[in-house]
mmCIF file of C-alpha atoms in Angstrom:
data_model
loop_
_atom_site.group_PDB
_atom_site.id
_atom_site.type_symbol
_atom_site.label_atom_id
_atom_site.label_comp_id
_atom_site.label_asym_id
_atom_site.label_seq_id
_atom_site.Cartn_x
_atom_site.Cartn_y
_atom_site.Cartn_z
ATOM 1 C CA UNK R 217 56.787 94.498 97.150
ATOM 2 C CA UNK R 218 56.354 92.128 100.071
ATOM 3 C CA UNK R 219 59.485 92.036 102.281
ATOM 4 C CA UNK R 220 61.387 88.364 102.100
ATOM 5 C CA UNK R 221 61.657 86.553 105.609
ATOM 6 C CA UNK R 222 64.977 85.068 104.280
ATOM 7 C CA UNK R 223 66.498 87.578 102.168
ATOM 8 C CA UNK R 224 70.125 87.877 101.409
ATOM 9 C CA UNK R 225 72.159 90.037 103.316
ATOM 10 C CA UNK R 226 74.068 93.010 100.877
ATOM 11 C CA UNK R 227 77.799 91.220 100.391
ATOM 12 C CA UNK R 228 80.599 93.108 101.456
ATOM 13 C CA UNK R 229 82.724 92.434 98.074
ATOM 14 C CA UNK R 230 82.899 90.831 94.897
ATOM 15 C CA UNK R 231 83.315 86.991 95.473
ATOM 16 C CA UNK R 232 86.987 85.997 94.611
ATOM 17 C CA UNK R 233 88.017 89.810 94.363
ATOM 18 C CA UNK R 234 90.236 91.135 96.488
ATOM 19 C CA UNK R 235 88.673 94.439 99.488
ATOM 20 C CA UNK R 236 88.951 97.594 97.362
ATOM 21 C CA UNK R 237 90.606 100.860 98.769
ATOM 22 C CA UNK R 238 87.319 102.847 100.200
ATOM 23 C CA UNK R 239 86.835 106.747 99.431
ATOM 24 C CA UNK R 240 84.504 108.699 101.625
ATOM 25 C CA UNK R 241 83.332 112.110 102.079
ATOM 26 C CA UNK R 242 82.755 114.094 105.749
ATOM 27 C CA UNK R 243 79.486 115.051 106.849
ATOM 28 C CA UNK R 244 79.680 118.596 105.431
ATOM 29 C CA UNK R 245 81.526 117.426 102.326
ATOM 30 C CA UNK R 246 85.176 119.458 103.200
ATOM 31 C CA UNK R 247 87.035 116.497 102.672
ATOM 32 C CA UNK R 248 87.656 113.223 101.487
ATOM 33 C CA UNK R 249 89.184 110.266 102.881
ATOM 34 C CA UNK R 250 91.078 107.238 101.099
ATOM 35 C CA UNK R 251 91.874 103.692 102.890
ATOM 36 C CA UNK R 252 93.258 101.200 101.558
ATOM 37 C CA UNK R 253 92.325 97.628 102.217
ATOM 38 C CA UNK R 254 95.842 97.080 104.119
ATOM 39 C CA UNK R 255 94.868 100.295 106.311
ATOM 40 C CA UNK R 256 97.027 103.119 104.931
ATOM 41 C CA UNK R 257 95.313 105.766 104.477
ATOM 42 C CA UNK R 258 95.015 109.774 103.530
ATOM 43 C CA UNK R 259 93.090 112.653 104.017
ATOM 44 C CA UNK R 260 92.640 115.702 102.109
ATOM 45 C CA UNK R 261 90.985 118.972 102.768
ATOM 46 C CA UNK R 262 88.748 120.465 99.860
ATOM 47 C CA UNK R 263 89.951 123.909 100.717
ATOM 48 C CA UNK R 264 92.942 124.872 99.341
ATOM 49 C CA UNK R 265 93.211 120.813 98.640
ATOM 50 C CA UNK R 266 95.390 120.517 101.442
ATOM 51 C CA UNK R 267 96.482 117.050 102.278
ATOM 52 C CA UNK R 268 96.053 117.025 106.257
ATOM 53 C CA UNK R 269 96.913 113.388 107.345
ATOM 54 C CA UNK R 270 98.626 110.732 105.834
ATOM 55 C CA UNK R 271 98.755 107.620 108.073
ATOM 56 C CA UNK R 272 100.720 104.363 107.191
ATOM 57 C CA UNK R 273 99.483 100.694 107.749
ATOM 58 C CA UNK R 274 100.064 100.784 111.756
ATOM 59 C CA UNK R 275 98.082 104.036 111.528
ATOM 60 C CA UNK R 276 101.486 106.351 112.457
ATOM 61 C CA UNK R 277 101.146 109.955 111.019
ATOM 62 C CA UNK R 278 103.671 110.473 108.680
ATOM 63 C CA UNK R 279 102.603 114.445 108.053
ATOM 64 C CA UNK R 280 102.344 117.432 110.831
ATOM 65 C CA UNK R 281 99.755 119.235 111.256
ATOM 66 C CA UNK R 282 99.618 122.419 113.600
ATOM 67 C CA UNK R 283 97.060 122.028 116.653
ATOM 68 C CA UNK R 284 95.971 125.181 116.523
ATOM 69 C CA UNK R 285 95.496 124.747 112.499
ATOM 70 C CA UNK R 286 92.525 126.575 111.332
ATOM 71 C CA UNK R 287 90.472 123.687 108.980
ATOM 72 C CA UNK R 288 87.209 125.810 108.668
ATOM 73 C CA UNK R 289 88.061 127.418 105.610
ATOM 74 C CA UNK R 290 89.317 130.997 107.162
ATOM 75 C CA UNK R 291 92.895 130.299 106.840
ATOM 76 C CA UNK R 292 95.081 128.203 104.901
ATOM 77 C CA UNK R 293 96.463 125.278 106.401
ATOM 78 C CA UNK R 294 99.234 124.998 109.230
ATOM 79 C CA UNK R 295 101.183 121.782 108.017
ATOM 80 C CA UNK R 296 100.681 118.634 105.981
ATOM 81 C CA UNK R 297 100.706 119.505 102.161
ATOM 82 C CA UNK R 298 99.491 123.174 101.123
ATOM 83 C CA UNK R 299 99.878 123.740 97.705
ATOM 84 C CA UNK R 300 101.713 127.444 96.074
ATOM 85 C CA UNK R 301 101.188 128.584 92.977
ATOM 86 C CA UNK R 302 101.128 131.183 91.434
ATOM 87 C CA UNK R 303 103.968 132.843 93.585
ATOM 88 C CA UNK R 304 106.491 131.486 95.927
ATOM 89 C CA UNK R 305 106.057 133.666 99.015
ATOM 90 C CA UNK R 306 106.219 137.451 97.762
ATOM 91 C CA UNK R 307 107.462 139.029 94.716
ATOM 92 C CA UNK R 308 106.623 142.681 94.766
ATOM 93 C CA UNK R 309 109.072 143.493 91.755
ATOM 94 C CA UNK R 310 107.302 140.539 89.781
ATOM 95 C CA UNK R 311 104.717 142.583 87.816
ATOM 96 C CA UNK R 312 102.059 139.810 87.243
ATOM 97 C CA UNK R 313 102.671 138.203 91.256
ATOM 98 C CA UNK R 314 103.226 141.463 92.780
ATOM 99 C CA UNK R 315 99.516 142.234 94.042
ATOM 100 C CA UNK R 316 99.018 138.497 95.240
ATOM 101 C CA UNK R 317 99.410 137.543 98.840
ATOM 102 C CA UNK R 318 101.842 135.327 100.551
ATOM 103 C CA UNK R 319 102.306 131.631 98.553
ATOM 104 C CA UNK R 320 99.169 132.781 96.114
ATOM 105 C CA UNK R 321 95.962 131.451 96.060
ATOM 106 C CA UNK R 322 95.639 127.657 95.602
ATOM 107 C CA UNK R 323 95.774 126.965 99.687
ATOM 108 C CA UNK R 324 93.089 128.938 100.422
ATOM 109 C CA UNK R 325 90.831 128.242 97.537
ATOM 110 C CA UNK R 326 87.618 125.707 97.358
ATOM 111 C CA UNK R 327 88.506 122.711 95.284
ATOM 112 C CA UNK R 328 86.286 120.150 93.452
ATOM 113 C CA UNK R 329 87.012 116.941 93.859
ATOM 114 C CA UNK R 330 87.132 115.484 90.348
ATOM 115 C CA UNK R 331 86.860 111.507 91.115
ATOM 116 C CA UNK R 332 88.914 108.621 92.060
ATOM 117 C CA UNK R 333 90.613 105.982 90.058
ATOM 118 C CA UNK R 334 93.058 102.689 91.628
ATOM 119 C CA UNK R 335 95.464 100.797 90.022
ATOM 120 C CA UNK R 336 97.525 97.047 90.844
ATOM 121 C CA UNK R 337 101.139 96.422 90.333
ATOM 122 C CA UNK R 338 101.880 93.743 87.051
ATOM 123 C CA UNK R 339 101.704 91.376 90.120
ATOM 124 C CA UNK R 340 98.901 92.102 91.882
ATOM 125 C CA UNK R 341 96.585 92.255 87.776
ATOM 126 C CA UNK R 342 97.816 88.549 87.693
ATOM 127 C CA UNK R 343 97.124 87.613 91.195
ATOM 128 C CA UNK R 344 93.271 89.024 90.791
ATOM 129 C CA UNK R 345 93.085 87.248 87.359
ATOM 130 C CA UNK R 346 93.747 83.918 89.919
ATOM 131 C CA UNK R 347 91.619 84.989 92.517
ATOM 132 C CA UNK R 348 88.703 82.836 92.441
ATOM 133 C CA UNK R 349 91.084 80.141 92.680
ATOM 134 C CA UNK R 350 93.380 81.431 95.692
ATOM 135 C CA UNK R 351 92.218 83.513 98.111
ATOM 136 C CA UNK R 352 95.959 84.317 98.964
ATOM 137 C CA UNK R 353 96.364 85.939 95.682
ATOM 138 C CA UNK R 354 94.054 87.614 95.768
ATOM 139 C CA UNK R 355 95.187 89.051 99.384
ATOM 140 C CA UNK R 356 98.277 89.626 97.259
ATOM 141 C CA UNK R 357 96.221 91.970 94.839
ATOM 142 C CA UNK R 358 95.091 93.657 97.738
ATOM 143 C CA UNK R 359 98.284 94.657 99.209
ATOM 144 C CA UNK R 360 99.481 96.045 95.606
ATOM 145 C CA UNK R 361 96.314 98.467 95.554
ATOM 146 C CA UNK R 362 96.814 102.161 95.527
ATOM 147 C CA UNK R 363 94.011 104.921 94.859
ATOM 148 C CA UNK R 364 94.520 108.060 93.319
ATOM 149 C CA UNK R 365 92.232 110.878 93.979
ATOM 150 C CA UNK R 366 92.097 114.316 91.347
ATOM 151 C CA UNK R 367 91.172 117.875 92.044
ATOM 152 C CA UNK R 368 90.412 120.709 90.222
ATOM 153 C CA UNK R 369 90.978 124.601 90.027
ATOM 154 C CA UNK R 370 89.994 126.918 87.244
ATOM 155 C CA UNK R 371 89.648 130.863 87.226
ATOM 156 C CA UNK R 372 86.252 130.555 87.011
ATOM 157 C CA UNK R 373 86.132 128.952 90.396
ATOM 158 C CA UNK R 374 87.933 132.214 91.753
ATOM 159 C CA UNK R 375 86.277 134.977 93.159
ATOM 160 C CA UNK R 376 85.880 138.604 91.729
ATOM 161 C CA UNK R 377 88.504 139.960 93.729
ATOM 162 C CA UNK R 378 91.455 136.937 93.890
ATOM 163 C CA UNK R 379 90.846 137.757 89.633
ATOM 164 C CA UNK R 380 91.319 141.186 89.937
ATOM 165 C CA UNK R 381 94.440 140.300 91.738
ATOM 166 C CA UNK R 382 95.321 138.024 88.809
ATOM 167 C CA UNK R 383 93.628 138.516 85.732
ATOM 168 C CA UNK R 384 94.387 135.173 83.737
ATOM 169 C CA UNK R 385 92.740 131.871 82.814
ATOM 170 C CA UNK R 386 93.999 128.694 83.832
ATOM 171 C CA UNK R 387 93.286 125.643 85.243
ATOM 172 C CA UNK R 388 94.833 123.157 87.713
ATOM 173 C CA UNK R 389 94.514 119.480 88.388
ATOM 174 C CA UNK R 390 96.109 117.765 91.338
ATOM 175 C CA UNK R 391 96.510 114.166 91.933
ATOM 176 C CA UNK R 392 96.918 112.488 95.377
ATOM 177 C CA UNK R 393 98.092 109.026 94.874
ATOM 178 C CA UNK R 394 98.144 106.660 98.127
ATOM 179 C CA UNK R 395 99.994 103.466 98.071
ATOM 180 C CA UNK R 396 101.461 101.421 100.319
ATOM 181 C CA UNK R 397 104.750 102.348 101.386
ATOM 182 C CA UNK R 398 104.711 105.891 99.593
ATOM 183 C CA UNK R 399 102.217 109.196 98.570
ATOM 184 C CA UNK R 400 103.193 110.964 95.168
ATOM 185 C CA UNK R 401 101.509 114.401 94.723
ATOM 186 C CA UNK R 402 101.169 116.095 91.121
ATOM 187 C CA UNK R 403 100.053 119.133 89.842
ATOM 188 C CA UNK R 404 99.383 120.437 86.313
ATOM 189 C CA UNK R 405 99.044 123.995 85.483
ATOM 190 C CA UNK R 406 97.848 124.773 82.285
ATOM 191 C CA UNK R 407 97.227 128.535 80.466
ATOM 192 C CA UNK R 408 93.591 128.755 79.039
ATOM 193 C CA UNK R 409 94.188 132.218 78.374
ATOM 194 C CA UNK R 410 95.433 133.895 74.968
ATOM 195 C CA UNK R 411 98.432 135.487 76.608
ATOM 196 C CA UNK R 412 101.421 134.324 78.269
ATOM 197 C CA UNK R 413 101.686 134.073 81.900
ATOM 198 C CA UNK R 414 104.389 133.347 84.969
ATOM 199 C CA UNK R 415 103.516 131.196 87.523
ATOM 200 C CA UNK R 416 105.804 128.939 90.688
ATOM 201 C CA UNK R 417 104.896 125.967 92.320
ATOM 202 C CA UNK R 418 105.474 124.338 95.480
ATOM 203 C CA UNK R 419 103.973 121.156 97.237
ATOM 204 C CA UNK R 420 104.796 122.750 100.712
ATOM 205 C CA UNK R 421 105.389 119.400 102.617
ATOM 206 C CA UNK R 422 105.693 118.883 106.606
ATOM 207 C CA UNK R 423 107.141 115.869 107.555
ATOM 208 C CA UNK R 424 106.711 114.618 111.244
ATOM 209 C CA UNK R 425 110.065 113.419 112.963
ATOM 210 C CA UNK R 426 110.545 112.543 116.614
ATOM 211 C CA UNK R 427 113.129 114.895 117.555
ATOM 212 C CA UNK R 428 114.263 117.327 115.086
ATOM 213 C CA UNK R 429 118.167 117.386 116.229
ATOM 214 C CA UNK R 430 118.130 113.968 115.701
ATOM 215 C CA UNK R 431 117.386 114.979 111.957
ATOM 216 C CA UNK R 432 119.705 115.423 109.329
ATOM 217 C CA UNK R 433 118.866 115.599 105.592
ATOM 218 C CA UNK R 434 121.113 114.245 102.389
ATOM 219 C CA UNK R 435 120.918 114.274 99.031
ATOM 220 C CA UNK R 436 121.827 117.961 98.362
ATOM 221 C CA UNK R 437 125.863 117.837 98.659
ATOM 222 C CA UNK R 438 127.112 120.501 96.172
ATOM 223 C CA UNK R 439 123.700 122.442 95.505
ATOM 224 C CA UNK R 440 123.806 125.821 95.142
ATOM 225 C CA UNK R 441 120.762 127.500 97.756
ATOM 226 C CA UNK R 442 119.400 131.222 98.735
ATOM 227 C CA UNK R 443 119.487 131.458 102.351
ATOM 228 C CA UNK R 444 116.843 133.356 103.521
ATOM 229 C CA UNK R 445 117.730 133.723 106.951
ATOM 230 C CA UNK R 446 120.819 135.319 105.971
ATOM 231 C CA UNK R 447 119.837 138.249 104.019
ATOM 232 C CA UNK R 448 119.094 135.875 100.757
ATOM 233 C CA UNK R 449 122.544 135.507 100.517
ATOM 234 C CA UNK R 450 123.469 132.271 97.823
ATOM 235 C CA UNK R 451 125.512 129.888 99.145
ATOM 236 C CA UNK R 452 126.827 126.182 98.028
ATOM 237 C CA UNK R 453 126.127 123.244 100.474
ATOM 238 C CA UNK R 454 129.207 121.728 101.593
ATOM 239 C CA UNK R 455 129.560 118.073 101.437
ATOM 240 C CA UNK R 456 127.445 115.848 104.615
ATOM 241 C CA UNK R 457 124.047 116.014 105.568
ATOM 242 C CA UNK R 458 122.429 118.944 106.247
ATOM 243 C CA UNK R 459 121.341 119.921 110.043
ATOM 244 C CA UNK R 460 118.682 121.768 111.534
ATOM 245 C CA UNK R 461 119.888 123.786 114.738
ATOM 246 C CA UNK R 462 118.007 127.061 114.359
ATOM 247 C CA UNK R 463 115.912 128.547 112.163
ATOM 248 C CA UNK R 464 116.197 127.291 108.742
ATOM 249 C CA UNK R 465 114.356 128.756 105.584
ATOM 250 C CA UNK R 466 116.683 127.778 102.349
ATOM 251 C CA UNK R 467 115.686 127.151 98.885
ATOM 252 C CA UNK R 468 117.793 124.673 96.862
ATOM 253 C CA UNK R 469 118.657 123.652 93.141
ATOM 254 C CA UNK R 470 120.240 120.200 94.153
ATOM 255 C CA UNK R 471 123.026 119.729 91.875
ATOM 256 C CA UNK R 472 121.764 116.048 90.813
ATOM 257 C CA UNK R 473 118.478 115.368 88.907
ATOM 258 C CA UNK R 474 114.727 115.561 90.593
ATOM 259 C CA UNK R 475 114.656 111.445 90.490
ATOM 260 C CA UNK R 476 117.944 111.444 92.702
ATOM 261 C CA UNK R 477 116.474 111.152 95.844
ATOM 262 C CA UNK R 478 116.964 113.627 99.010
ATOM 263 C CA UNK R 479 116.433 111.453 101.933
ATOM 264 C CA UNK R 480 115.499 112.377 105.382
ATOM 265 C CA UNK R 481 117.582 110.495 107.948
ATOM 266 C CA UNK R 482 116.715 110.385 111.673
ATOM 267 C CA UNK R 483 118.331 108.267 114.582
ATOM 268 C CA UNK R 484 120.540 107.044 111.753
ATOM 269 C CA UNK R 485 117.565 105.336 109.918
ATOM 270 C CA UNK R 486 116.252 106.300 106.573
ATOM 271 C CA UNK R 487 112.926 107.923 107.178
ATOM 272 C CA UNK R 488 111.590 109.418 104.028
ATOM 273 C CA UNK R 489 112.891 109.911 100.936
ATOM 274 C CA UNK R 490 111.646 112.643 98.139
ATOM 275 C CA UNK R 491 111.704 112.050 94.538
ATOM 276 C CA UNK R 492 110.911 114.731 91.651
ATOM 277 C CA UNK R 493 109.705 114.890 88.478
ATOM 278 C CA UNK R 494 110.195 118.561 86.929
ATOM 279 C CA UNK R 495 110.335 120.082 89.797
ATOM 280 C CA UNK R 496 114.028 121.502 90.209
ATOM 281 C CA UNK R 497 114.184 122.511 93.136
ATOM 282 C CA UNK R 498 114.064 121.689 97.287
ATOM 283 C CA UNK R 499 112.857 124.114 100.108
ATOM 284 C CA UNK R 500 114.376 123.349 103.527
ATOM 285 C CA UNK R 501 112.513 125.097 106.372
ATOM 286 C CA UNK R 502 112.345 125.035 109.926
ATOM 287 C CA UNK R 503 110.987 128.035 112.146
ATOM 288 C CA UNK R 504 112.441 126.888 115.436
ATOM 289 C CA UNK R 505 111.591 128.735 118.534
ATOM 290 C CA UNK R 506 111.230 131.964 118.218
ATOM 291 C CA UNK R 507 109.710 132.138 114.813
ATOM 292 C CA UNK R 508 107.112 129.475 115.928
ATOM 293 C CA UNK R 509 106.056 131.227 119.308
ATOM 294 C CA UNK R 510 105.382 134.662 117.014
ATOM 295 C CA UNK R 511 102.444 132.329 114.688
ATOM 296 C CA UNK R 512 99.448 131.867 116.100
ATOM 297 C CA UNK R 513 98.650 128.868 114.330
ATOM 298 C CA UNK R 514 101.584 127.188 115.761
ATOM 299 C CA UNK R 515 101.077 124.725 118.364
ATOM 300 C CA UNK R 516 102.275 123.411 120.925
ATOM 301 C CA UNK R 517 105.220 125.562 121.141
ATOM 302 C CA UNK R 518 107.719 123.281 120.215
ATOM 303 C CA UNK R 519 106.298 121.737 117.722
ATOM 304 C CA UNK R 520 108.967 122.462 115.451
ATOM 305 C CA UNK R 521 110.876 120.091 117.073
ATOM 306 C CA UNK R 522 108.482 117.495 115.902
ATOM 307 C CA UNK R 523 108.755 118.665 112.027
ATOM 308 C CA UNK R 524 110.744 119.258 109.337
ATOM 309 C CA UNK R 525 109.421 120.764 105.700
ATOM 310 C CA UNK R 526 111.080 119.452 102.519
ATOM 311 C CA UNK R 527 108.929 120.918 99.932
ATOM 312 C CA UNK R 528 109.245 120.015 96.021
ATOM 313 C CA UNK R 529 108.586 122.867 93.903
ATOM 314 C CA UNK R 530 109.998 124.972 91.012
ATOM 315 C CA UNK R 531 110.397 128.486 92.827
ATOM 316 C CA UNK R 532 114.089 129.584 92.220
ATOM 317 C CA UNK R 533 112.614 131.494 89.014
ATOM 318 C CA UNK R 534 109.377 131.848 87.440
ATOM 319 C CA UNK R 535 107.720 129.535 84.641
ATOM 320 C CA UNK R 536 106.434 131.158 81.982
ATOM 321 C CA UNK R 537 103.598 129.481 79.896
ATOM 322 C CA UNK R 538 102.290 130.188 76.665
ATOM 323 C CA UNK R 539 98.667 130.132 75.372
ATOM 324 C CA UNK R 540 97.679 126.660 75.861
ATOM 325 C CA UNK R 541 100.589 125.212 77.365
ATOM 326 C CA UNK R 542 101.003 123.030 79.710
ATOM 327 C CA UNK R 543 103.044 122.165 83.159
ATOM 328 C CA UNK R 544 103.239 119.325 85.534
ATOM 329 C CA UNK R 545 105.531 119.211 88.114
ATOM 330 C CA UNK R 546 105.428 116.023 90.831
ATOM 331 C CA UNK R 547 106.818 114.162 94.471
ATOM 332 C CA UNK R 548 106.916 110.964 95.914
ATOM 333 C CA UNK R 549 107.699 110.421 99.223
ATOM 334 C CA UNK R 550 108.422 107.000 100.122
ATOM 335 C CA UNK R 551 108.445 105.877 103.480
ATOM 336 C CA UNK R 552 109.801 102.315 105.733
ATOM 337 C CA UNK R 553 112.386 100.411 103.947
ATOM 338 C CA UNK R 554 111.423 102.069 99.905
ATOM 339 C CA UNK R 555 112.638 105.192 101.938
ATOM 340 C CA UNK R 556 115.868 103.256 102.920
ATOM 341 C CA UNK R 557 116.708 101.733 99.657
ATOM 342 C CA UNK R 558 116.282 104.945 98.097
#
C-alpha cells in the first residue's frame, strides 16, 4: 500500500472518554506496572508476586523496600508486600508445614499474571455516560478509575522439590487493586486436591513512615497477642496506642472485627489505615537495630526507623480446607484523609 502524505496521526484516546489507567510490562517481563490517569500508581514483582512500590498521586512511596533487596529472583523480597502461605514463619510440630521453609513458598515462587480489569465509582459510570458533552465529567470519571490486576499460583507451577516438600493441589489467585486514595490486596486459596489440607496466610505489609518513634499504632486496645520477643509469651494490649521502641515482632487477634480499622498514626496525623475482610488477625513487627544490622538484605542500617510492618493475615492457627473448598482472605489500606476518617 502506498504511504499517505497526510495521514492521521494514531489518537491517544477515545474521543469524549476519559485517559484510562495504563498497564505495562518490563523489558524482561518480571513485572508489571499500573498508572492511573491521575498518576497513582503500583508495581508488582512476578516472583513471589511481591508488590514492590506503591506511589500516590504526588509520586510519594507509600511502601519500603530494602536497598539491598534482592529483585532477581534468588531471594524473596525485603519489604513492600510478600505474600505467606502455606505457613506463618516455622511450624516444625505442624506435620503438613513442618518440612517447609520460613513463611512457605508463595514469595519466592514465579507467578503468572492473569490480566487486568478497571472499574468507576456510581459517579464516575454517569459522568462517562456525559462525557461527550463535558469534558469535566469526564475528568471526573477519570479520577474515580481504579485497576485491578490478578495473579495466579497452582501446584503445577511448583517445582519437583517445593512438592515434595508439600504434596497437595491447590491453587491461588491474588488481586492487586489500585485506586486513588487506597490499595486492597486479596488472596484466594482454594484445595484442588481430594484430601484436606492446613494452610496460613499473611499479606506481609511494610509501610514507610518518616521517623518510626514518631509512630504509634491504634485500633488494637484490648486484643489478646503472642509476643515473640518475649519467649511467645500471650499477653492483652492495654488501652492507648501501641509504640515501637525496640524490637517488636507480635501477632494480634484485635478484639473488634477485621472492617474496624487499625490506623497508623504519625506526627499526630492519620497515616494509613488497614481494613480486613476474613483475615483475623494483625502482625506488628519492627526489627530495630540490632536485628536489622544481623540481615543482609537490610539497608541502610537504620532503615527500620523508616518502616513499620502491619501485616493482615490469618496466622494465630491454621485453616483447614476441605476438598474443593475455598478461602479468601483481604486488606485495604487507605491512605491521605480516607486514612483519617477511618
Amino acid at each position: 500500500m502506498v504511504g499517505r502524505a497526510h495521514k492521521p496521526t494514531a489518537l491517544a484516546s477515545t474521543p469524549g472518554l476519559p485517559p484510562q489507567p495504563q498497564v505495562t510490562f518490563s523489558d524482561d517481563n518480571s513485572r508489571v506496572t499500573a498508572v492511573l490517569p491521575t498518576g497513582e500508581s503500583l508495581e508488582v514483582l512476578l516472583y513471589g508476586a511481591t508488590v514492590i512500590s506503591w506511589k500516590d498521586g504526588a509520586g510519594d512511596e507509600k511502601l519500603w523496600l530494602s536497598d539491598a533487596a534482592k529483585l532477581d529472583g534468588t531471594k524473596a523480597v525485603r519489604g513492600g508486600i510478600p505474600l505467606v502461605f502455606p505457613v506463618f514463619g516455622t511450624a516444625p510440630d505442624h506435620a503438613q508445614t513442618s518440612k517447609l521453609p520460613q513463611h512457605g513458598f508463595a514469595r519466592t515462587s514465579r507467578w503468572e499474571f492473569l490480566g487486568k480489569s478497571t472499574s468507576e465509582s456510581e459517579s464516575a459510570g454517569g459522568a462517562k455516560a456525559a462525557a461527550s458533552s463535558s469534558s469535566s465529567k469526564a475528568t471526573a470519571a477519570a479520577a474515580d478509575q481504579s485497576v485491578k490486576l490478578d495473579f495466579g499460583l497452582s501446584s503445577a507451577n511448583l517445582d519437583d522439590k517445593t512438592r515434595a516438600l508439600w504434596p497437595f493441589a491447590f491453587s491461588l489467585i491474588y488481586g492487586v487493586t489500585l485506586n486513588r486514595d487506597s490499595l486492597t490486596t486479596s488472596l484466594v486459596v482454594t484445595n484442588d486436591d481430594d484430601k484436606p489440607f492446613d494452610c496460613q496466610v499473611l499479606l506481609h505489609t511494610y509501610l514507610r513512615v518518616e521517623d518510626i518513634s514518631n509512630v504509634s499504632i491504634t485500633g488494637l486496645d484490648g486484643a489478646s497477642y503472642v509476643d515473640k520477643v518475649d519467649g511467645a509469651k500471650t499477653k492483652t494490649q492495654s488501652s492507648g496506642a501501641v509504640q515501637i521502641t525496640g524490637e517488636t515482632d507480635r501477632v494480634y487477634t484485635p478484639a473488634a472485627a477485621p472492617s474496624a480499622p487499625v490506623v497508623v498514626v504519625e506526627g499526630g496525623r492519620a497515616g494509613f489505615s488497614v481494613t480486613r475482610d476474613s483475615l483475623g488477625d494483625v502482625v506488628v513487627w519492627n526489627p530495630w537495630a540490632d536485628k536489622a544490622a544481623a540481615m543482609a538484605d537490610f539497608a541502610p542500617a537504620d532503615g527500620f526507623r523508616r518502616m513499620v510492618c502491619v501485616e493482615a493475615g490469618s496466622v494465630a492457627d491454621f485453616q483447614t480446607l476441605e476438598p474443593g473448598d475455598a478461602f479468601e482472605g483481604a486488606q485495604t489500606i487507605a491512605i491521605g484523609s480516607r486514612a483519617a476518617a477511618a
